[in-house]
mmCIF file of C-alpha atoms in Angstrom:
data_model
loop_
_atom_site.group_PDB
_atom_site.id
_atom_site.type_symbol
_atom_site.label_atom_id
_atom_site.label_comp_id
_atom_site.label_asym_id
_atom_site.label_seq_id
_atom_site.Cartn_x
_atom_site.Cartn_y
_atom_site.Cartn_z
ATOM 1 C CA UNK A 1 86.942 95.839 108.810
ATOM 2 C CA UNK A 2 86.559 98.740 111.066
ATOM 3 C CA UNK A 3 89.208 101.230 111.825
ATOM 4 C CA UNK A 4 89.594 99.792 115.412
ATOM 5 C CA UNK A 5 90.138 96.265 113.999
ATOM 6 C CA UNK A 6 92.634 97.483 111.554
ATOM 7 C CA UNK A 7 94.477 99.199 114.499
ATOM 8 C CA UNK A 8 94.349 95.964 116.532
ATOM 9 C CA UNK A 9 95.637 93.982 113.733
ATOM 10 C CA UNK A 10 98.476 96.393 113.183
ATOM 11 C CA UNK A 11 99.423 96.448 116.854
ATOM 12 C CA UNK A 12 99.254 92.675 117.024
ATOM 13 C CA UNK A 13 101.469 92.404 113.936
ATOM 14 C CA UNK A 14 104.026 94.819 115.400
ATOM 15 C CA UNK A 15 103.946 92.815 118.719
ATOM 16 C CA UNK A 16 104.442 89.654 116.812
ATOM 17 C CA UNK A 17 107.455 91.068 114.932
ATOM 18 C CA UNK A 18 108.899 92.332 118.279
ATOM 19 C CA UNK A 19 108.585 88.844 119.802
ATOM 20 C CA UNK A 20 110.126 87.128 116.872
ATOM 21 C CA UNK A 21 113.003 89.610 116.815
ATOM 22 C CA UNK A 22 113.614 89.084 120.518
ATOM 23 C CA UNK A 23 113.775 85.351 119.913
ATOM 24 C CA UNK A 24 116.164 85.936 117.085
ATOM 25 C CA UNK A 25 118.425 87.993 119.391
ATOM 26 C CA UNK A 26 118.295 85.335 122.081
ATOM 27 C CA UNK A 27 119.063 82.329 119.691
ATOM 28 C CA UNK A 28 121.287 83.887 117.086
ATOM 29 C CA UNK A 29 122.746 87.203 118.224
ATOM 30 C CA UNK A 30 123.365 87.060 122.001
ATOM 31 C CA UNK A 31 127.090 87.770 121.402
ATOM 32 C CA UNK A 32 126.404 90.929 119.447
ATOM 33 C CA UNK A 33 124.198 92.399 122.144
ATOM 34 C CA UNK A 34 126.146 90.993 124.952
ATOM 35 C CA UNK A 35 123.381 89.342 126.819
ATOM 36 C CA UNK A 36 120.178 87.343 126.477
ATOM 37 C CA UNK A 37 118.431 90.102 128.391
ATOM 38 C CA UNK A 38 118.329 92.145 125.132
ATOM 39 C CA UNK A 39 116.124 89.569 123.540
ATOM 40 C CA UNK A 40 113.920 89.133 126.513
ATOM 41 C CA UNK A 41 113.463 92.806 126.870
ATOM 42 C CA UNK A 42 112.199 92.942 123.180
ATOM 43 C CA UNK A 43 109.977 90.037 123.902
ATOM 44 C CA UNK A 44 108.544 91.651 127.077
ATOM 45 C CA UNK A 45 107.843 94.775 124.903
ATOM 46 C CA UNK A 46 106.021 92.594 122.331
ATOM 47 C CA UNK A 47 103.852 90.963 125.010
ATOM 48 C CA UNK A 48 103.104 94.256 126.698
ATOM 49 C CA UNK A 49 102.107 95.750 123.278
ATOM 50 C CA UNK A 50 99.702 92.746 122.658
ATOM 51 C CA UNK A 51 98.114 93.207 126.049
ATOM 52 C CA UNK A 52 97.754 97.030 125.816
ATOM 53 C CA UNK A 53 96.528 96.681 122.171
ATOM 54 C CA UNK A 54 93.723 94.241 123.125
ATOM 55 C CA UNK A 55 92.770 96.293 126.200
ATOM 56 C CA UNK A 56 92.543 99.423 124.002
ATOM 57 C CA UNK A 57 90.405 97.572 121.455
ATOM 58 C CA UNK A 58 87.949 96.318 124.166
ATOM 59 C CA UNK A 59 87.708 99.690 125.749
ATOM 60 C CA UNK A 60 87.238 101.502 122.545
ATOM 61 C CA UNK A 61 84.711 98.920 121.289
ATOM 62 C CA UNK A 62 82.186 99.859 124.061
ATOM 63 C CA UNK A 63 82.439 103.663 123.666
ATOM 64 C CA UNK A 64 79.692 105.593 121.816
ATOM 65 C CA UNK A 65 81.354 108.067 119.488
ATOM 66 C CA UNK A 66 79.965 111.573 119.123
ATOM 67 C CA UNK A 67 80.820 114.201 116.402
ATOM 68 C CA UNK A 68 83.349 115.892 118.764
ATOM 69 C CA UNK A 69 84.925 112.486 119.387
ATOM 70 C CA UNK A 70 85.127 111.913 115.680
ATOM 71 C CA UNK A 71 87.087 115.215 115.251
ATOM 72 C CA UNK A 72 89.351 114.312 118.116
ATOM 73 C CA UNK A 73 89.870 110.805 116.536
ATOM 74 C CA UNK A 74 90.776 112.334 113.213
ATOM 75 C CA UNK A 75 93.336 114.505 114.947
ATOM 76 C CA UNK A 76 94.728 111.589 116.774
ATOM 77 C CA UNK A 77 95.007 109.636 113.655
ATOM 78 C CA UNK A 78 97.054 112.463 112.121
ATOM 79 C CA UNK A 79 99.362 112.351 115.097
ATOM 80 C CA UNK A 80 99.830 108.657 114.696
ATOM 81 C CA UNK A 81 100.530 109.120 111.058
ATOM 82 C CA UNK A 82 103.134 111.746 111.921
ATOM 83 C CA UNK A 83 104.583 109.567 114.525
ATOM 84 C CA UNK A 84 105.386 106.517 112.330
ATOM 85 C CA UNK A 85 108.100 108.379 110.274
ATOM 86 C CA UNK A 86 109.732 109.574 113.426
ATOM 87 C CA UNK A 87 109.887 105.947 114.826
ATOM 88 C CA UNK A 88 111.372 104.746 111.466
ATOM 89 C CA UNK A 89 114.036 107.615 111.469
ATOM 90 C CA UNK A 90 114.852 106.565 114.994
ATOM 91 C CA UNK A 91 115.257 102.916 114.203
ATOM 92 C CA UNK A 92 117.447 103.796 111.237
ATOM 93 C CA UNK A 93 119.371 106.450 113.083
ATOM 94 C CA UNK A 94 120.497 104.177 115.918
ATOM 95 C CA UNK A 95 122.721 102.379 113.493
ATOM 96 C CA UNK A 96 124.410 105.503 112.124
ATOM 97 C CA UNK A 97 124.114 108.036 115.020
ATOM 98 C CA UNK A 98 124.273 105.510 117.905
ATOM 99 C CA UNK A 99 121.823 104.711 120.646
ATOM 100 C CA UNK A 100 122.454 107.844 122.856
ATOM 101 C CA UNK A 101 122.215 110.435 120.092
ATOM 102 C CA UNK A 102 119.260 108.823 118.354
ATOM 103 C CA UNK A 103 117.413 108.486 121.549
ATOM 104 C CA UNK A 104 118.173 111.972 122.512
ATOM 105 C CA UNK A 105 116.848 113.289 119.155
ATOM 106 C CA UNK A 106 113.770 111.030 119.222
ATOM 107 C CA UNK A 107 112.745 112.188 122.790
ATOM 108 C CA UNK A 108 113.382 115.877 121.891
ATOM 109 C CA UNK A 109 111.227 115.799 118.853
ATOM 110 C CA UNK A 110 108.537 113.514 120.453
ATOM 111 C CA UNK A 111 108.304 115.541 123.613
ATOM 112 C CA UNK A 112 108.249 118.945 121.933
ATOM 113 C CA UNK A 113 105.974 118.305 119.076
ATOM 114 C CA UNK A 114 103.776 115.544 120.349
ATOM 115 C CA UNK A 115 103.849 116.347 124.100
ATOM 116 C CA UNK A 116 103.949 120.117 123.772
ATOM 117 C CA UNK A 117 106.316 120.575 126.524
ATOM 118 C CA UNK A 118 108.606 123.679 126.838
ATOM 119 C CA UNK A 119 112.231 123.498 125.662
ATOM 120 C CA UNK A 120 113.615 123.357 129.210
ATOM 121 C CA UNK A 121 111.597 120.374 130.118
ATOM 122 C CA UNK A 122 112.288 118.750 126.788
ATOM 123 C CA UNK A 123 115.950 119.190 127.290
ATOM 124 C CA UNK A 124 116.015 117.809 130.693
ATOM 125 C CA UNK A 125 113.736 114.877 129.969
ATOM 126 C CA UNK A 126 115.470 113.853 126.717
ATOM 127 C CA UNK A 127 118.980 113.969 128.198
ATOM 128 C CA UNK A 128 117.828 112.067 131.331
ATOM 129 C CA UNK A 129 115.942 109.438 129.338
ATOM 130 C CA UNK A 130 118.710 108.852 126.675
ATOM 131 C CA UNK A 131 121.625 108.585 129.185
ATOM 132 C CA UNK A 132 119.553 106.878 131.798
ATOM 133 C CA UNK A 133 118.469 104.077 129.412
ATOM 134 C CA UNK A 134 122.112 103.887 127.973
ATOM 135 C CA UNK A 135 123.508 103.435 131.519
ATOM 136 C CA UNK A 136 120.942 100.805 132.474
ATOM 137 C CA UNK A 137 121.517 98.866 129.193
ATOM 138 C CA UNK A 138 125.215 98.991 129.637
ATOM 139 C CA UNK A 139 124.907 97.707 133.388
ATOM 140 C CA UNK A 140 123.088 94.705 132.249
ATOM 141 C CA UNK A 141 125.634 93.904 129.642
ATOM 142 C CA UNK A 142 123.944 94.932 126.554
ATOM 143 C CA UNK A 143 126.201 96.455 123.851
ATOM 144 C CA UNK A 144 124.430 99.351 122.209
ATOM 145 C CA UNK A 145 125.470 101.045 118.984
ATOM 146 C CA UNK A 146 127.761 103.927 119.631
ATOM 147 C CA UNK A 147 127.507 105.538 116.124
ATOM 148 C CA UNK A 148 129.141 109.084 116.237
ATOM 149 C CA UNK A 149 130.226 108.507 119.931
ATOM 150 C CA UNK A 150 132.376 105.445 118.855
ATOM 151 C CA UNK A 151 135.488 107.269 120.109
ATOM 152 C CA UNK A 152 134.279 106.868 123.746
#
């Protein structure tokens, strides 16, 4: 199997897990999350991931790779390998730190180290994204983990 096929298989597997988890939220855990929309949101993300994964595979399949491209690909593969532990930490952190704090930390690290933004822009974007998504999810009736902010 080529590297691109392995990447596509991993993306499809993650998408399938997201879709299955979304179904589980709708069927079994609606009362925990406060709304079926939580499950449909996860299913929509799984479907989007599938479509984008296939589009990426088709696009990359038709590109001729030069030596410079191989070096850039190796660098990008390192970034992906560094990104997975961040995603795992984010997923685990949501339960203990809560959605807002975990999302704030995730986007701070992601934007600073992967996006190479300056600290001012990182702070503004991270705060806006974490609070903005928190407000949107609360407005549609989803109950998010509060973690350290459980006193609010």
